[in-house]
Structure formats: structure tokens, C-alpha cells
mmCIF file of C-alpha atoms in Angstrom:
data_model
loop_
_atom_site.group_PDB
_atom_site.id
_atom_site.type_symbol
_atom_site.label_atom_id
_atom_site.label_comp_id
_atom_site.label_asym_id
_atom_site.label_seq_id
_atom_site.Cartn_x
_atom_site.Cartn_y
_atom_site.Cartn_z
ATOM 1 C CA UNK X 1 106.275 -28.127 30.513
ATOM 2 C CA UNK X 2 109.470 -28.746 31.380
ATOM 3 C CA UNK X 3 112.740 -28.207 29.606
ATOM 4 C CA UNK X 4 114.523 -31.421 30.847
ATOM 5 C CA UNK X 5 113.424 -34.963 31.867
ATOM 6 C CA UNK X 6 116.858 -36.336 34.022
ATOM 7 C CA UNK X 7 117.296 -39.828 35.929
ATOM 8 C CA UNK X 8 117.778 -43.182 35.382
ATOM 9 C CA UNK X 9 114.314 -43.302 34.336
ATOM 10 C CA UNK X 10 113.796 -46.625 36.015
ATOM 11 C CA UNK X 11 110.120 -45.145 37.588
ATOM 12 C CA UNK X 12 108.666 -43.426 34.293
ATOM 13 C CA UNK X 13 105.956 -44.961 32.191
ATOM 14 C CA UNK X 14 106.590 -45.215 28.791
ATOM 15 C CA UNK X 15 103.237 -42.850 27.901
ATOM 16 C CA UNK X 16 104.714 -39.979 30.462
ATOM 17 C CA UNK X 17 107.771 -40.414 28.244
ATOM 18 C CA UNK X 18 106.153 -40.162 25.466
ATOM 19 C CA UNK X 19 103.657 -37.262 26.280
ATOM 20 C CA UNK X 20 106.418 -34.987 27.547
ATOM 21 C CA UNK X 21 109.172 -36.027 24.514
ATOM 22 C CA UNK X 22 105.668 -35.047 22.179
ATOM 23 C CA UNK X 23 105.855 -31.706 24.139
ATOM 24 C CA UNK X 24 109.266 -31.133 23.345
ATOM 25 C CA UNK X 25 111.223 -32.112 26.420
ATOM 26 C CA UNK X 26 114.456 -33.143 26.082
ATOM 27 C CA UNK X 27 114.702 -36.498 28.194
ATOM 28 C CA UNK X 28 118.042 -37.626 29.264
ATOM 29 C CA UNK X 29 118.665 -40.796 30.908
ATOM 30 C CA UNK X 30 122.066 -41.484 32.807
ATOM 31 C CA UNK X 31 122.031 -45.549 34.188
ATOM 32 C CA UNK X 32 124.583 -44.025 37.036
ATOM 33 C CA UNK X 33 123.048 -46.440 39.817
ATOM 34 C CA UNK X 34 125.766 -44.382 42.515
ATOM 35 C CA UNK X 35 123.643 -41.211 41.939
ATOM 36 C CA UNK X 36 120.574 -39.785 42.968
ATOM 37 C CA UNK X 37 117.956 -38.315 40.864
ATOM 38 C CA UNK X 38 118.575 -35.243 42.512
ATOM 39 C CA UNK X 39 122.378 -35.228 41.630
ATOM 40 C CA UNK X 40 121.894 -36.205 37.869
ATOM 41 C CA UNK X 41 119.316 -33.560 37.802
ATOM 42 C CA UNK X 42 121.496 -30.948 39.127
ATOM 43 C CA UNK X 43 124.166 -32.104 36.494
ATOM 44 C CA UNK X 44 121.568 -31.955 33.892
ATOM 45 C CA UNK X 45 120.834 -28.161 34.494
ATOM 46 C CA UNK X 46 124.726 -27.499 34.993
ATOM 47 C CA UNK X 47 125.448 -28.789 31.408
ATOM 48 C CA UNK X 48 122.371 -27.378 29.854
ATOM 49 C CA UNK X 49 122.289 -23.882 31.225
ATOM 50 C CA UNK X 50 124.412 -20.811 31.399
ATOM 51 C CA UNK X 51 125.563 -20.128 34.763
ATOM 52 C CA UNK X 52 125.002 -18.517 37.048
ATOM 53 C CA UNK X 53 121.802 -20.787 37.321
ATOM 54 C CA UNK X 54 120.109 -21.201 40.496
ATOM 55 C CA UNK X 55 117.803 -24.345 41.504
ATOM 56 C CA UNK X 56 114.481 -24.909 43.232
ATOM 57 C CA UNK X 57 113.459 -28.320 44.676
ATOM 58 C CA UNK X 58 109.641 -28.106 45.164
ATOM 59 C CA UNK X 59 109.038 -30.661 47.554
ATOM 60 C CA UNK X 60 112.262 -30.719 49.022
ATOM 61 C CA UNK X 61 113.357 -32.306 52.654
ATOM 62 C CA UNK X 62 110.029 -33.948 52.099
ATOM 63 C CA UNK X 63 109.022 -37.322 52.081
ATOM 64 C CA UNK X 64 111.390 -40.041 53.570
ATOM 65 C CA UNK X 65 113.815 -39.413 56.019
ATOM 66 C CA UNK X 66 116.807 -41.015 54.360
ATOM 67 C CA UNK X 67 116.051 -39.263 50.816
ATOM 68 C CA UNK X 68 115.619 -35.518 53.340
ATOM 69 C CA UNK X 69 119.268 -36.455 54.540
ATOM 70 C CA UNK X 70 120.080 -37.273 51.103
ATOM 71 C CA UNK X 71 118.413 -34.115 49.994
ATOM 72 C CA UNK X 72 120.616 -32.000 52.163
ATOM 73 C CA UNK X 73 124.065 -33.728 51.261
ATOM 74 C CA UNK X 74 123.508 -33.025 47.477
ATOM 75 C CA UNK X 75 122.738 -29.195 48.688
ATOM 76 C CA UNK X 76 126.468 -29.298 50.403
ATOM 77 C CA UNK X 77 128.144 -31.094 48.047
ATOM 78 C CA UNK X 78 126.563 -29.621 44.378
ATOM 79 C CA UNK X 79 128.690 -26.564 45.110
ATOM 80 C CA UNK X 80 131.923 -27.802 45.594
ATOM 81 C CA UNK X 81 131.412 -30.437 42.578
ATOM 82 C CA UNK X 82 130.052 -27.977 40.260
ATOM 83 C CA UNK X 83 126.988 -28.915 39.518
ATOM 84 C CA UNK X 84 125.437 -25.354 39.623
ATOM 85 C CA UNK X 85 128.370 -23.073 38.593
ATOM 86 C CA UNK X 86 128.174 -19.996 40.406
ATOM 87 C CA UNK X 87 124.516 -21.030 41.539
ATOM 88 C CA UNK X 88 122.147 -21.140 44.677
ATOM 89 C CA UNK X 89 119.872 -24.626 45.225
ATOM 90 C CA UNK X 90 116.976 -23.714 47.549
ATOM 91 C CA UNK X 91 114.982 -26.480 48.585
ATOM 92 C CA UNK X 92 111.534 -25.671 49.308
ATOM 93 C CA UNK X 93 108.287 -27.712 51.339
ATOM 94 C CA UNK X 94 104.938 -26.411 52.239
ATOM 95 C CA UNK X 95 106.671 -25.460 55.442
ATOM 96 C CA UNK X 96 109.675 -23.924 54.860
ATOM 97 C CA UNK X 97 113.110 -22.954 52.201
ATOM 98 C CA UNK X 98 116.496 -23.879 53.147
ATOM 99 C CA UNK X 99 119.309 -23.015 51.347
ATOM 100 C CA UNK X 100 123.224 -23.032 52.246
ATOM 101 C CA UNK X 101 124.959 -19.752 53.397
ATOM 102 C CA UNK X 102 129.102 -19.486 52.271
ATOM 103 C CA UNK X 103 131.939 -18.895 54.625
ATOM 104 C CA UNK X 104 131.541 -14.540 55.759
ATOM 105 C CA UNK X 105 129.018 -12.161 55.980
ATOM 106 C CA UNK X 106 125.517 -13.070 54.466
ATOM 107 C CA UNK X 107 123.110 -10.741 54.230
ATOM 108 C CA UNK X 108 119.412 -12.212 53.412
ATOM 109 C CA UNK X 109 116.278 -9.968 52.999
ATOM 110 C CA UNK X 110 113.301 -11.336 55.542
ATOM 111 C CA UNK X 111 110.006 -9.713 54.508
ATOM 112 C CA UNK X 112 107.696 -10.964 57.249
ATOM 113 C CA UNK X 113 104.128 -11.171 56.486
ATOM 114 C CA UNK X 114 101.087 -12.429 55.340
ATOM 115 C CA UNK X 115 102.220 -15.198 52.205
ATOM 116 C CA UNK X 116 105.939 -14.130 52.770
ATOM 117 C CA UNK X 117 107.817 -15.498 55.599
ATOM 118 C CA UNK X 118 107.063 -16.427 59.263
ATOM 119 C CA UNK X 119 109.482 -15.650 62.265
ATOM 120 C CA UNK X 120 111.475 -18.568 62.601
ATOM 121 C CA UNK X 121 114.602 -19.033 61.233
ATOM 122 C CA UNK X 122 117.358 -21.836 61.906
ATOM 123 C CA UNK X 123 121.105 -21.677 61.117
ATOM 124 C CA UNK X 124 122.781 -25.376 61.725
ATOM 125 C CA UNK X 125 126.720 -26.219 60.861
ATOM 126 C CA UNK X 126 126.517 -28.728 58.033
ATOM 127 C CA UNK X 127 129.991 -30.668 57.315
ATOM 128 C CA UNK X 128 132.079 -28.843 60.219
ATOM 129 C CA UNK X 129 131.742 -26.962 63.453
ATOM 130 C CA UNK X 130 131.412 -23.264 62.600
ATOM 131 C CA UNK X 131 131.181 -19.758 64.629
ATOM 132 C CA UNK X 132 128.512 -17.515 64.144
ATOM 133 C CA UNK X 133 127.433 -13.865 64.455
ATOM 134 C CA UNK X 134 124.030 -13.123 63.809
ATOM 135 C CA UNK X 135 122.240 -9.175 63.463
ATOM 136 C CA UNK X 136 118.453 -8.953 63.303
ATOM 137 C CA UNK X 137 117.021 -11.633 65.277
ATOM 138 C CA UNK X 138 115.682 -12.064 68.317
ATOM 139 C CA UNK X 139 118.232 -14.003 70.181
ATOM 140 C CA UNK X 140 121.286 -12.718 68.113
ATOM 141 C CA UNK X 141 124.592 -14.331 68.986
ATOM 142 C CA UNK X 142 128.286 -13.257 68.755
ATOM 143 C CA UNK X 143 131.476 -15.501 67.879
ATOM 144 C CA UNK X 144 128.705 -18.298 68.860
ATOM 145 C CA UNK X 145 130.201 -22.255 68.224
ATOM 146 C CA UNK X 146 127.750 -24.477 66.745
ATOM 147 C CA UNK X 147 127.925 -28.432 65.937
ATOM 148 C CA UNK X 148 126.261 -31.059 65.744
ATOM 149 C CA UNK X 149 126.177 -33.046 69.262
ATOM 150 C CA UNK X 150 126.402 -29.246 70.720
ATOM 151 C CA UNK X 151 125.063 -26.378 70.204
ATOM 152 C CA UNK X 152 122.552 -25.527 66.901
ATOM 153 C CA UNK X 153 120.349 -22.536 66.417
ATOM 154 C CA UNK X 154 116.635 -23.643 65.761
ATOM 155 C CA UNK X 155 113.824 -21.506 66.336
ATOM 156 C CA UNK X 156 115.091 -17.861 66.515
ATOM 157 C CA UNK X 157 113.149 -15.270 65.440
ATOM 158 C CA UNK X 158 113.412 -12.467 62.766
ATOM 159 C CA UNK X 159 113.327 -9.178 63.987
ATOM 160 C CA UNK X 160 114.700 -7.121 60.995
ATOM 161 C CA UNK X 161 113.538 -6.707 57.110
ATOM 162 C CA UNK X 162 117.464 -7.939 56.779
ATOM 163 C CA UNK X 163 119.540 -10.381 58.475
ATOM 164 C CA UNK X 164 123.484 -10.552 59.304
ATOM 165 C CA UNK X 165 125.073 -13.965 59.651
ATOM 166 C CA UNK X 166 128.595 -14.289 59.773
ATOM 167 C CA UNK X 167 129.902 -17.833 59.520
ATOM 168 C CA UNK X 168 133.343 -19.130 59.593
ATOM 169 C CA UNK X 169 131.960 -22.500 57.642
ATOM 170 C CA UNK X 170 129.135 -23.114 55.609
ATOM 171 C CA UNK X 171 125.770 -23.295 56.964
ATOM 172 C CA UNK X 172 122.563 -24.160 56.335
ATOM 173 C CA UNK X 173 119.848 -21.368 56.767
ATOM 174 C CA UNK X 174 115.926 -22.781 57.465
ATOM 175 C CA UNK X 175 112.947 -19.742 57.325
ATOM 176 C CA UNK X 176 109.550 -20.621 57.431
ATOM 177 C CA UNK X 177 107.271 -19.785 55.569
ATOM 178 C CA UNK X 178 103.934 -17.642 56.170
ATOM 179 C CA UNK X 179 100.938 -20.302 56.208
ATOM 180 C CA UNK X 180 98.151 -18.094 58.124
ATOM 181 C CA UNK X 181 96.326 -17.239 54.248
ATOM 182 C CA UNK X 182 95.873 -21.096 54.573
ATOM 183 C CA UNK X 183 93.711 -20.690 58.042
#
């Protein structure tokens, strides 16, 4: 059950409302027609919780394009507005969990294996071009430029429990995630 109910509410039927509210949900609508549900959401669990709070979009880039790209400009911008003081929003499909990585050194533990993670891994510039480093994968790169409309890194491969990426910008980092129990 959750906690929170957030969004204009324009979609919900009254007996969801009801059934949840019954449960103890607190439901709070905001009319703001120049947000997303995703951004009054993400507002919602900033003024709610104690940071640092991190967030995890089941179902994320999923879905229609438009709302993916959407998706990924709330995950930029929920930072730098606040949203998530001194949190991380991963957004997570049946394929794969994104999540941004901050100007320096980032160091993320890979556990490959069976339920874990898969091999490949993606680091693409978001709002600006940005150099890279990279330590522990397959094709690692040094003071490497990447934009879009140039270069991007998509399909490298982890070959270390723990990766190394230096960035000069923010970046988004892809890993996929182990499917083969599925087979």
C-alpha cells in the first residue's frame, strides 16, 4: 500500500480513490497542468520525506516515446530543482536501470550474474558535451568527448565487480539487467 497518491488525478476512478484513502493513503492532488505526474510525484516525496531519499520508477523509460524523453528530463532536472534533496532517482524497466552520474569520479559496484546485472553498460552526455574516463570495462576510454550528434558510449561491457567513470558533466549511466532466470 502506498504511502502517497500524487497527480492531478485527472485518470483515477473515484473507487481506486476511495479504496486506497480507506487504506490509509494520503492522496494529494496538485491541478499544475505544466507538470508531469512524474514531477509532482517527485515533489510529493521531497516534502513528505526526510532526505536523503532516493526514488525508484518501476516502469520507467517505458511506454511512449515522448513520456521516455520526458522521463529522462525530470531525472536531469529533479536534482538541480530539489525535488529529492540529497537523493538518487533510478528509473528501472524489465530491461534495464538508469540513473544519472555527478560531475568526478563515480564509482558503481557491477555484480554480474545470474538475476543481477548483464554486461552492457551505456554512459551518454545528457544536457552538455562531457569527457570521460572509464576503469573496468571492456573498451575503457581516457579524456574521451561525448555528445550528442558525436560520439556516445552504448554497449560496452563490464569487466570488473567495480566501475570508474570520471565525467566532467553529468551523465547518464544505462546497465542491463540479468534476464537469463527468465529463459
Amino acid at each position: 500500500i502506498p504511502d502517497f497518491i500524487c497527480g492531478d488525478l485527472d485518470s483515477i476512478r473515484p473507487e481506486i480513490r476511495a479504496h486506497y484513502e480507506k487504506k490509509g493513503t494520503k492522496v494529494i492532488q496538485d491541478p499544475d497542468q505544466y507538470s508531469s505526474d512524474l514531477t509532482k510525484s517527485l515533489k510529493c516525496i521531497g516534502n513528505y520525506t526526510k532526505p536523503p531519499m532516493h526514488a525508484v520508477i518501476i516502469g520507467g523509460i517505458g511506454g511512449r516515446f515522448d513520456q521516455g524523453f520526458s522521463q529522462l528530463h525530470h531525472l536531469y532536472t529533479a536534482s538541480q530543482e530539489s525535488m529529492l534533496p540529497n537523493g538518487q532517482i533510478f528509473l528501472v524497466n524489465s530491461q534495464s536501470i538508469c540513473f544519472l552520474l555527478e560531475k568526478g569520479m563515480n564509482k558503481i559496484t557491477t555484480p554480474v550474474g545470474p538475476g543481477l546485472f548483464a554486461e552492457n553498460v551505456g554512459i551518454i552526455p545528457m544536457a552538455r558535451p562531457s569527457v570521460i574516463t572509464t576503469k573496468g570495462l571492456e573498451w575503457d576510454v581516457s579524456d574521451w568527448y561525448t555528445e550528442f550528434g558525436g560520439q556516445i558510449s552504448t554497449s560496452n561491457h563490464i569487466k570488473s565487480q567495480t566501475i570508474e567513470i570520471e565525467t566532467s558533466e553529468r551523465v547518464l549511466f544505462t546497465i542491463e539487467l540479468d534476464r537469463s532466470h527468465e529463459q
